[in-house]
Coordinates of C-alpha atoms and ligand atoms in Angstrom, one line a residue:
M19 CA 17.6 24.8 -15.0
T20 CA 16.8 25.8 -18.5
A21 CA 14.0 28.5 -18.7
I22 CA 11.0 27.7 -20.8
N23 CA 11.6 28.9 -24.3
Y24 CA 8.4 30.2 -25.9
S25 CA 10.0 31.5 -29.0
E26 CA 10.2 28.0 -30.4
R27 CA 7.6 26.1 -32.2
I28 CA 7.5 23.7 -29.3
P29 CA 7.9 25.5 -26.0
N30 CA 10.3 23.6 -23.8
N31 CA 12.8 23.7 -21.0
V32 CA 14.8 20.7 -22.3
N33 CA 17.0 22.6 -24.7
L34 CA 15.3 21.1 -27.7
A35 CA 17.1 23.5 -30.1
N36 CA 20.4 21.7 -29.2
D37 CA 19.1 18.4 -30.6
R38 CA 18.0 19.1 -34.1
T39 CA 17.1 15.4 -34.9
L40 CA 14.8 15.2 -31.9
Q41 CA 13.4 18.7 -32.6
R42 CA 12.5 17.7 -36.2
A43 CA 11.0 14.4 -35.1
L44 CA 8.7 16.2 -32.6
E45 CA 7.9 19.0 -35.1
H46 CA 6.8 16.2 -37.4
W47 CA 4.5 14.7 -34.7
Q48 CA 3.1 18.2 -33.8
P49 CA 0.7 18.6 -36.8
H50 CA -0.6 15.0 -36.2
F51 CA -1.3 16.1 -32.6
L52 CA -3.1 19.2 -33.8
D53 CA -5.2 17.2 -36.3
W54 CA -6.1 14.8 -33.5
W55 CA -7.1 17.8 -31.3
R56 CA -9.2 19.2 -34.0
D57 CA -11.1 15.9 -34.6
M58 CA -11.2 14.5 -31.1
G59 CA -10.7 17.5 -28.7
P60 CA -13.5 19.8 -27.5
H61 CA -16.1 19.8 -30.2
D62 CA -17.0 23.2 -31.7
F63 CA -15.1 25.6 -29.5
A64 CA -12.0 26.0 -31.6
G65 CA -12.7 29.7 -32.4
N66 CA -13.6 30.8 -28.9
D67 CA -11.4 32.7 -26.4
V68 CA -11.0 30.8 -23.2
Y69 CA -9.5 32.2 -20.0
L70 CA -6.7 29.6 -19.6
R71 CA -3.6 29.2 -17.6
T72 CA -0.4 28.3 -19.4
A73 CA 2.7 27.0 -17.8
V74 CA 5.5 29.6 -17.9
G75 CA 7.9 28.2 -15.4
V76 CA 8.4 25.0 -13.4
D77 CA 9.0 26.4 -9.9
A78 CA 6.2 26.4 -7.3
Q79 CA 5.9 30.2 -7.3
G80 CA 4.2 31.8 -10.2
W81 CA 4.5 28.9 -12.6
A82 CA 1.5 29.8 -14.7
S83 CA 0.1 32.8 -16.5
Y84 CA -3.6 33.4 -17.2
G85 CA -5.2 34.9 -20.3
Y86 CA -7.6 34.4 -23.2
V87 CA -6.4 31.8 -25.6
K88 CA -8.1 30.0 -28.5
M89 CA -7.6 26.3 -27.6
P90 CA -5.9 25.2 -30.8
E91 CA -3.4 28.0 -30.2
Y92 CA -2.6 26.8 -26.7
R93 CA 1.2 26.4 -26.3
W94 CA 1.6 22.7 -25.6
G95 CA 5.1 22.1 -24.7
I96 CA 7.7 20.0 -22.8
F97 CA 8.3 21.0 -19.2
L98 CA 10.4 19.1 -16.8
A99 CA 10.7 20.0 -13.1
D100 CA 14.2 21.1 -12.1
P101 CA 16.7 18.3 -11.6
I102 CA 17.6 17.4 -8.0
P103 CA 21.4 17.5 -7.9
D104 CA 23.0 14.2 -7.3
R105 CA 19.6 12.4 -7.0
T106 CA 19.8 8.8 -6.1
I107 CA 17.2 6.1 -6.6
G108 CA 15.0 5.7 -3.6
F109 CA 13.8 2.1 -3.7
G110 CA 14.2 -1.4 -5.0
D111 CA 17.4 -3.4 -5.7
V112 CA 19.0 -0.3 -7.0
Y113 CA 18.3 1.7 -3.9
G114 CA 21.0 4.4 -3.3
Q115 CA 22.5 4.2 -6.8
P116 CA 22.6 7.4 -8.9
A117 CA 19.5 8.1 -10.9
W118 CA 19.7 7.3 -14.6
Q119 CA 19.8 10.0 -17.3
Q120 CA 19.2 7.3 -20.0
V121 CA 17.0 4.2 -20.0
P122 CA 19.0 1.2 -19.0
G123 CA 18.9 -1.2 -21.9
E124 CA 17.7 -4.2 -19.9
Y125 CA 14.6 -2.2 -18.6
R126 CA 13.7 -0.6 -21.9
S127 CA 10.6 -2.5 -22.7
Q128 CA 9.2 -2.2 -19.1
F129 CA 9.8 1.6 -19.2
R130 CA 8.2 1.8 -22.6
R131 CA 5.1 -0.1 -21.5
L132 CA 4.6 2.2 -18.5
I133 CA 5.2 5.4 -20.5
V134 CA 2.8 4.3 -23.2
T135 CA 0.2 3.3 -20.7
Q136 CA 0.5 6.6 -18.9
G137 CA 0.5 8.5 -22.2
D138 CA -2.6 6.6 -23.5
T139 CA -4.8 7.9 -20.7
E140 CA -4.2 11.6 -21.5
P141 CA -5.7 11.8 -25.0
A142 CA -8.2 9.2 -23.9
S143 CA -9.7 11.5 -21.3
V144 CA -9.9 14.4 -23.9
E145 CA -11.8 12.1 -26.2
Q146 CA -14.1 11.0 -23.4
Q147 CA -15.0 14.6 -22.8
H148 CA -15.3 15.6 -26.5
L149 CA -19.0 16.7 -26.4
L150 CA -19.3 17.9 -22.8
G151 CA -18.9 21.6 -23.7
H152 CA -22.3 21.7 -25.3
T153 CA -24.1 21.1 -22.0
C154 CA -22.0 23.1 -19.6
P155 CA -23.7 24.2 -16.4
S156 CA -21.9 27.5 -16.5
L157 CA -19.2 29.4 -18.2
Y158 CA -17.0 28.9 -15.2
D159 CA -17.4 25.1 -15.6
L160 CA -16.9 25.3 -19.3
R161 CA -13.6 27.0 -18.8
N162 CA -12.5 24.4 -16.2
L163 CA -13.4 21.6 -18.6
F164 CA -11.2 23.2 -21.3
Q165 CA -8.4 23.8 -18.8
V166 CA -8.4 20.2 -18.0
N167 CA -8.5 19.2 -21.6
V168 CA -5.6 21.3 -22.8
E169 CA -3.5 20.1 -19.8
E170 CA -4.3 16.5 -20.6
G171 CA -3.1 17.3 -24.1
R172 CA 0.1 18.7 -22.5
H173 CA 0.6 15.5 -20.5
L174 CA 0.4 13.6 -23.7
W175 CA 3.3 15.8 -24.9
A176 CA 5.2 15.0 -21.8
M177 CA 5.1 11.2 -22.5
V178 CA 5.6 11.7 -26.3
Y179 CA 8.8 13.7 -25.5
L180 CA 10.2 10.7 -23.5
L181 CA 9.2 8.3 -26.2
H182 CA 10.9 10.3 -28.9
A183 CA 13.9 11.3 -26.9
Y184 CA 14.8 8.0 -25.3
F185 CA 13.2 5.1 -27.3
G186 CA 14.3 5.7 -30.9
R187 CA 12.1 4.4 -33.7
D188 CA 10.0 2.3 -31.4
G189 CA 9.2 5.4 -29.4
R190 CA 8.2 7.4 -32.5
E191 CA 5.9 4.6 -33.5
E192 CA 4.3 4.4 -30.1
A193 CA 3.8 8.2 -30.2
E194 CA 1.8 7.8 -33.5
E195 CA -0.2 5.0 -31.9
L196 CA -1.2 7.2 -29.0
L197 CA -3.1 9.3 -31.6
A198 CA -4.5 6.2 -33.4
R199 CA -6.2 4.4 -30.5
H200 CA -9.5 6.1 -29.4
S201 CA -11.6 5.9 -26.3
G202 CA -14.4 3.4 -26.7
D203 CA -13.3 2.4 -30.2
A204 CA -14.3 -1.2 -31.0
D205 CA -11.2 -2.0 -32.9
K206 CA -8.5 0.2 -31.3
P207 CA -9.7 1.1 -27.8
R208 CA -7.6 2.9 -25.2
I209 CA -5.5 0.6 -23.0
L210 CA -7.1 0.8 -19.6
G211 CA -10.8 0.1 -18.9
T212 CA -11.9 3.3 -17.3
F213 CA -10.6 5.3 -20.3
N214 CA -13.1 3.6 -22.6
E215 CA -16.1 4.6 -20.5
P216 CA -18.2 7.4 -22.0
I217 CA -18.3 10.7 -20.0
S218 CA -21.4 12.1 -21.5
D219 CA -22.8 14.1 -18.6
W220 CA -21.3 16.5 -16.2
L221 CA -22.0 14.4 -13.1
S222 CA -19.7 11.8 -14.7
F223 CA -17.2 14.4 -15.5
Y224 CA -17.0 15.5 -11.8
C225 CA -16.8 11.9 -10.7
F226 CA -14.1 11.2 -13.3
T227 CA -12.0 14.2 -12.2
Y228 CA -12.5 13.3 -8.5
F229 CA -11.7 9.5 -8.8
T230 CA -9.9 8.9 -12.0
D231 CA -7.7 12.0 -12.0
R232 CA -6.8 11.0 -8.5
D233 CA -5.5 7.7 -9.8
G234 CA -3.5 9.9 -12.1
K235 CA -2.1 11.6 -9.0
F236 CA -1.0 8.3 -7.4
Q237 CA 0.4 6.8 -10.6
L238 CA 2.3 10.0 -11.3
K239 CA 3.7 10.1 -7.8
S240 CA 4.8 6.5 -8.2
L241 CA 6.5 7.4 -11.5
A242 CA 8.0 10.6 -10.0
E243 CA 10.1 8.2 -7.8
S244 CA 11.4 6.4 -10.9
G245 CA 15.1 5.8 -11.3
F246 CA 14.8 7.2 -14.8
D247 CA 15.3 10.8 -14.0
P248 CA 13.6 12.5 -17.1
L249 CA 10.5 10.4 -16.3
A250 CA 10.6 11.4 -12.6
R251 CA 11.0 15.1 -13.5
T252 CA 8.3 15.3 -16.0
C253 CA 5.8 13.5 -13.7
R254 CA 6.7 15.9 -10.9
F255 CA 5.7 18.8 -13.0
M256 CA 2.6 17.1 -14.3
L257 CA 1.4 16.7 -10.7
T258 CA 1.4 20.5 -10.4
E259 CA -1.2 20.7 -13.1
E260 CA -3.1 17.7 -12.0
A261 CA -4.1 19.3 -8.7
H262 CA -6.5 21.6 -10.5
H263 CA -8.2 18.6 -12.1
M264 CA -9.0 17.0 -8.8
F265 CA -10.1 20.4 -7.5
V266 CA -12.7 20.5 -10.3
G267 CA -14.0 17.1 -9.3
E268 CA -14.1 17.7 -5.6
T269 CA -15.7 21.1 -5.8
G270 CA -18.0 20.0 -8.6
L271 CA -19.4 17.1 -6.5
G272 CA -19.5 19.4 -3.4
R273 CA -21.6 21.9 -5.3
V274 CA -24.0 19.2 -6.4
V275 CA -24.4 18.1 -2.8
K276 CA -24.9 21.7 -1.7
R277 CA -27.6 22.3 -4.3
T278 CA -29.4 19.1 -3.5
L279 CA -29.5 20.0 0.1
E280 CA -31.0 23.4 -0.8
L281 CA -33.7 21.7 -2.8
M282 CA -34.4 19.2 0.1
K283 CA -34.8 22.2 2.4
E284 CA -37.1 24.1 0.0
L285 CA -39.2 21.1 -0.7
G286 CA -39.2 19.8 2.8
T287 CA -38.4 16.3 1.7
D288 CA -35.6 14.0 0.7
D289 CA -37.9 12.0 -1.6
P290 CA -35.8 11.4 -4.8
E291 CA -38.8 11.8 -7.1
A292 CA -39.6 15.2 -5.6
I293 CA -36.0 16.3 -6.0
R294 CA -35.9 15.1 -9.6
R295 CA -39.1 16.9 -10.4
A296 CA -37.5 20.0 -9.1
G297 CA -34.6 19.5 -11.5
G298 CA -32.1 18.3 -8.9
I299 CA -29.8 15.3 -8.4
D300 CA -31.0 13.2 -5.4
L301 CA -28.3 11.8 -3.1
P302 CA -29.0 8.1 -3.8
L303 CA -28.5 8.8 -7.5
L304 CA -25.2 10.5 -6.6
Q305 CA -24.2 7.5 -4.5
R306 CA -24.7 5.2 -7.5
Y307 CA -22.5 7.4 -9.7
L308 CA -19.8 7.4 -7.0
N309 CA -20.0 3.6 -6.8
F310 CA -19.6 3.4 -10.6
W311 CA -16.6 5.7 -11.0
F312 CA -14.8 4.6 -7.8
S313 CA -15.0 0.9 -8.6
S314 CA -13.9 1.6 -12.2
S315 CA -10.9 3.7 -11.0
L316 CA -9.8 1.0 -8.5
D317 CA -9.1 -1.3 -11.4
L318 CA -6.5 1.2 -12.7
F319 CA -4.1 0.1 -9.9
G320 CA -3.9 -3.4 -11.4
S321 CA -4.0 -6.8 -9.6
E322 CA -3.6 -7.1 -5.9
N323 CA -0.9 -9.7 -6.4
S324 CA 1.2 -8.5 -9.4
S325 CA 4.5 -9.8 -10.6
N326 CA 4.7 -6.8 -13.0
A327 CA 4.5 -4.5 -10.0
A328 CA 7.1 -6.6 -8.1
T329 CA 9.5 -6.3 -11.1
T330 CA 9.1 -2.6 -11.7
F331 CA 9.7 -2.0 -8.0
A332 CA 12.7 -4.2 -7.8
N333 CA 14.3 -2.6 -10.9
G334 CA 13.9 1.0 -9.7
I335 CA 11.4 1.7 -12.5
K336 CA 8.2 2.5 -10.5
G337 CA 8.2 3.3 -6.7
R338 CA 5.4 4.0 -4.3
P339 CA 3.9 7.5 -4.0
D340 CA 5.9 9.5 -1.5
E341 CA 8.4 6.6 -1.2
A342 CA 10.3 8.5 1.5
Q343 CA 7.4 8.0 4.0
Y344 CA 8.1 4.2 4.0
E345 CA 10.8 2.8 6.3
D346 CA 11.9 -0.1 4.2
H347 CA 12.7 1.0 0.6
V348 CA 13.9 -2.4 -0.5
A349 CA 10.9 -4.4 0.6
L350 CA 12.6 -7.7 0.2
G351 CA 11.8 -10.6 2.5
S352 CA 8.7 -8.9 4.0
T353 CA 5.1 -9.9 3.4
T354 CA 1.9 -8.0 3.2
P355 CA -1.7 -9.3 3.7
I356 CA -4.1 -9.1 0.8
E357 CA -7.8 -10.1 0.8
V358 CA -8.9 -12.6 -1.8
P359 CA -11.9 -14.8 -2.4
D360 CA -11.6 -18.1 -0.5
G361 CA -13.3 -20.1 -3.2
T362 CA -16.3 -21.0 -1.0
G363 CA -18.1 -17.7 -1.0
G364 CA -16.1 -16.0 1.6
V365 CA -13.0 -13.9 2.1
K366 CA -9.5 -15.0 3.2
T367 CA -6.3 -13.1 4.0
E368 CA -3.3 -14.2 2.0
M369 CA 0.3 -13.1 2.8
V370 CA 2.2 -12.2 -0.3
A371 CA 5.7 -10.8 -0.8
T372 CA 5.5 -7.1 -0.3
R373 CA 6.9 -6.3 -3.7
N374 CA 4.1 -8.3 -5.3
A375 CA 1.5 -6.3 -3.2
M376 CA 2.7 -2.9 -4.5
N377 CA -0.5 -2.3 -6.5
E378 CA -2.6 -3.0 -3.4
I379 CA -0.5 -0.8 -1.2
V380 CA -0.9 2.1 -3.6
R381 CA -4.6 1.4 -4.0
G382 CA -4.9 1.5 -0.2
A383 CA -3.3 5.0 -0.1
Y384 CA -5.6 6.1 -2.9
V385 CA -8.8 4.9 -1.1
K386 CA -7.7 7.0 2.0
D387 CA -7.3 10.0 -0.2
C388 CA -10.7 9.5 -1.8
E389 CA -12.3 9.3 1.6
L390 CA -11.4 12.9 2.4
G391 CA -13.9 14.4 0.0
L392 CA -16.7 12.1 1.2
R393 CA -16.0 13.3 4.8
R394 CA -16.5 16.9 3.7
W395 CA -19.7 16.2 1.8
N396 CA -21.1 14.2 4.7
M397 CA -20.4 17.1 7.0
Q398 CA -22.4 19.3 4.6
I399 CA -25.2 16.8 4.7
Q400 CA -25.1 16.4 8.5
R401 CA -25.0 20.2 9.0
A402 CA -28.2 20.4 7.0
G403 CA -29.8 18.0 9.5
H404 CA -29.9 14.8 7.5
D405 CA -28.9 11.3 8.5
L406 CA -27.9 10.1 5.1
K407 CA -24.2 9.4 4.5
L408 CA -22.4 9.1 1.2
S409 CA -19.9 6.3 1.3
L410 CA -17.3 4.5 -0.8
P411 CA -18.1 0.9 -1.6
S412 CA -15.7 -1.8 -0.7
T413 CA -12.6 -2.2 -2.9
R414 CA -14.0 -5.7 -3.7
F415 CA -17.1 -4.3 -5.3
R416 CA -17.6 -4.5 -9.1
R417 CA -14.0 -5.2 -9.8
Q418 CA -13.0 -6.2 -13.3
I419 CA -9.2 -6.5 -12.7
G420 CA -7.5 -8.6 -10.1
A421 CA -8.5 -11.1 -7.4
W422 CA -12.1 -10.0 -7.2
A423 CA -12.8 -9.8 -10.9
E424 CA -14.9 -13.0 -11.1
T425 CA -16.5 -12.7 -7.7
P426 CA -19.7 -10.6 -7.3
T427 CA -20.0 -8.8 -4.1
A428 CA -22.4 -6.4 -2.4
P429 CA -21.1 -2.8 -2.0
D430 CA -20.0 -3.7 1.5
G431 CA -17.7 -6.3 0.0
T432 CA -19.7 -9.4 1.0
P433 CA -19.4 -12.1 -1.7
I434 CA -22.8 -12.9 -3.1
S435 CA -24.3 -15.0 -5.9
R436 CA -24.6 -13.7 -9.4
E437 CA -28.4 -13.7 -9.1
A438 CA -28.2 -11.5 -5.9
Y439 CA -25.8 -9.2 -7.7
A440 CA -28.0 -8.9 -10.7
A441 CA -31.0 -8.1 -8.4
G442 CA -29.0 -5.6 -6.4
V443 CA -27.3 -3.7 -9.2
R444 CA -30.3 -1.4 -9.7
D445 CA -29.8 0.0 -6.3
W446 CA -26.0 0.1 -6.5
L447 CA -25.1 1.4 -10.0
P448 CA -26.7 4.1 -12.2
S449 CA -29.8 2.7 -13.9
E450 CA -31.0 3.7 -17.3
T451 CA -33.6 5.9 -15.5
D452 CA -30.9 7.6 -13.5
R453 CA -28.9 8.3 -16.6
A454 CA -31.9 9.6 -18.4
H455 CA -32.7 11.9 -15.6
V456 CA -29.1 13.2 -15.5
R457 CA -29.2 13.6 -19.3
S458 CA -32.4 15.6 -19.0
L459 CA -30.6 18.1 -16.7
M460 CA -27.8 18.7 -19.2
R461 CA -28.8 22.0 -20.7
R462 CA -26.2 24.5 -21.4
V463 CA -26.1 27.7 -19.3
I464 CA -23.8 30.3 -20.7
E465 CA -24.8 33.7 -19.2
P466 CA -21.8 34.8 -17.1
G467 CA -22.3 34.0 -13.4
K468 CA -25.5 31.9 -14.0
M469 CA -25.6 28.2 -12.9
A470 CA -27.7 25.3 -14.0
A471 CA -30.4 24.5 -11.4
W472 CA -28.8 21.2 -10.3
I473 CA -25.5 22.7 -9.1
A474 CA -24.6 25.5 -6.7
P475 CA -22.2 28.2 -7.7
P476 CA -18.5 27.9 -6.8
D477 CA -17.3 29.8 -3.7
R478 CA -14.9 31.8 -5.9
G479 CA -13.8 32.3 -9.4
I480 CA -10.5 31.5 -11.2
N481 CA -7.4 33.4 -10.4
N482 CA -9.2 35.8 -8.0
L483 CA -11.7 36.8 -10.7
P484 CA -15.4 36.9 -9.8
V485 CA -17.6 34.0 -10.6
E486 CA -19.5 36.2 -13.1
Y487 CA -16.4 36.7 -15.2
E488 CA -16.8 35.8 -18.9
Y489 CA -14.4 32.8 -18.7
V490 CA -15.3 31.8 -22.2
R491 CA -16.2 34.2 -24.9
L492 CA -18.8 32.4 -27.0
S493 CA -19.8 35.3 -29.3
Ligands
BYC502 N1 -7.7 -2.0 -17.6 O1 -0.1 -7.1 -13.0 P1 -1.3 -6.3 -13.4 C1 -4.1 9.3 -15.4 C2 -3.5 -5.0 -17.4 S1 -4.5 7.9 -14.8 C3 -7.1 -2.8 -18.6 O2 -2.6 -6.5 -12.8 P2 0.3 -4.0 -13.4 C4 -5.2 10.2 -15.9 C5 -2.0 -4.6 -17.3 O3 -1.7 -3.5 -18.2 C6 -3.0 7.0 -14.4 N2 -6.0 -3.5 -18.4 O4 -1.0 -4.8 -13.3 C7 -6.4 10.3 -15.2 C8 -1.4 -5.9 -17.7 O5 -1.4 -6.0 -19.1 P3 -0.2 -6.6 -19.9 C9 -2.4 6.3 -15.6 C10 -5.4 -3.5 -17.2 O6 1.0 -4.2 -14.7 C11 -7.4 11.1 -15.7 C12 -2.3 -6.9 -17.1 O7 -3.5 -6.3 -16.9 N3 -1.1 5.8 -15.4 O8 -2.9 9.7 -15.6 O9 1.1 -4.1 -12.2 C13 -7.2 11.8 -16.9 C14 -1.8 -7.5 -15.8 O10 -1.4 -6.4 -15.0 C15 -5.9 -2.7 -16.1 C16 -0.7 4.6 -15.2 O11 -1.5 3.6 -15.2 C17 -7.1 -1.9 -16.4 N4 -7.7 -1.2 -15.4 O12 -0.3 -2.5 -13.3 C18 -6.0 11.7 -17.6 C19 0.7 4.3 -14.9 N5 -5.2 -2.9 -15.0 O13 0.9 -5.7 -19.8 C20 -5.0 10.9 -17.1 C21 1.3 3.3 -15.8 C22 -4.2 -3.7 -15.4 O14 0.1 -7.9 -19.3 N6 0.8 2.0 -15.7 N7 -4.3 -4.1 -16.7 O15 -0.7 -6.7 -21.3 C23 1.0 1.1 -14.8 O16 1.8 1.4 -13.9 C24 0.5 -0.2 -14.8 O17 0.4 -0.6 -16.2 C25 -0.9 -0.4 -14.2 C26 -1.2 -1.9 -14.2 C27 -0.9 0.2 -12.8 C28 -2.0 0.2 -15.0

């Protein structure tokens, strides 16, 4: 393994100094990235010291160091997990063959498409969260937002490195384009739907880090299986950083539930209006936010029946998360059931070739993972003596990609008429009134240790520091 070299302009453990052409190309891209960060990154906090972790190694023990950093001075770099000696490809037609250290020519465009799609999401999320810092519920949360932002910036670096190192001029052009598309831009939007949704309040931020970053986990795990070893290794290290992002989402939503339950107890009612008047977030409103972000994130897995997915699996380009847990790594000749509209207002089960069902298989694993948090929050609710249960809507609900895109369904997945959907949507998705209420709660709280009234404090601080620590120095 090459240790991370921090004395270079671009910290890296890929021996960049040995490849002057590549180093120069990336040093040429670096100021473009910094310009983008200044314009599209966290608005207005460039001069503040933030208590951030920075990767200093790639092994599981002690991979990060913590300290105050001004965000524009964060050491974005290129870090690949250690190679696995004699690694072989774990799936598809190339099962058992040695992993590739270069991109096979015949798969070049497929790899490029996936790396660009992955890379596009990283700066997109930073853009989506551009203004959130102004309304932070605490300094602790503000720091977590910035930690997530700088690491998404680093994940962009991870993909840009691959584009520059392995895709020649096309790759360099794609790297520029990653800074030219923008979240929600009418002319040049980000590639995937969810990454064009505004994240203008902190409840959306927690939902996004819970649901959408979790898509990141599953996609990165799929790419960590790739036959293209540099892609696999960079994704393996990205997953180490990603865990904190989902932690922010899960604990953020858990703290909202906790605070709401306290308010319900204080007020002696679960009446949403009473909770809103007291400055809290009622659980039915939370449910509608969960419905919105979960359904949007489900689309990120692509169509239930996908020839793209079949091809990338067959060719050893993209596997399934934790491929080793499956018995059959070739998945040829078997079929998998998927549910599709039957054309007469019902649901039918269709058998498709397992390779074509890869997106649906990964989506299924994702849904199970999403359920874990809900179980914990429901336990909190139950312990507080309430019947109400938060739930995930059906994977058929509000889909814009795949078999269910044109078929309106109720949250339980029952196909319904467009009229019934239009009538129900007020109860199922955040209404303008809901959003206005959440907006009204977004007031910044920056006294160390203090929390906004709609969210409970975290159980503990960062890196064993107290919750009251001054995680961001604003003065
Ligand atoms: N929105 O066969 P299909 C993360 C397109 S998140 C718009 O259904 P396929 C992160 C698709 O591109 C993880 N378009 O699907 C989280 C294709 O278009 P083309 C990001 C969509 O190809 C938080 C067409 O529909 N990583 O890291 O099997 C913060 C038909 O495609 C959408 C990846 O996504 C959509 N939702 O799979 C920061 C991994 N869905 O090519 C970061 C890389 C599909 O025909 N990407 N389409 O023009 C992939 O593996 C695949 O591209 C997808 C789609 C899973 C996204």
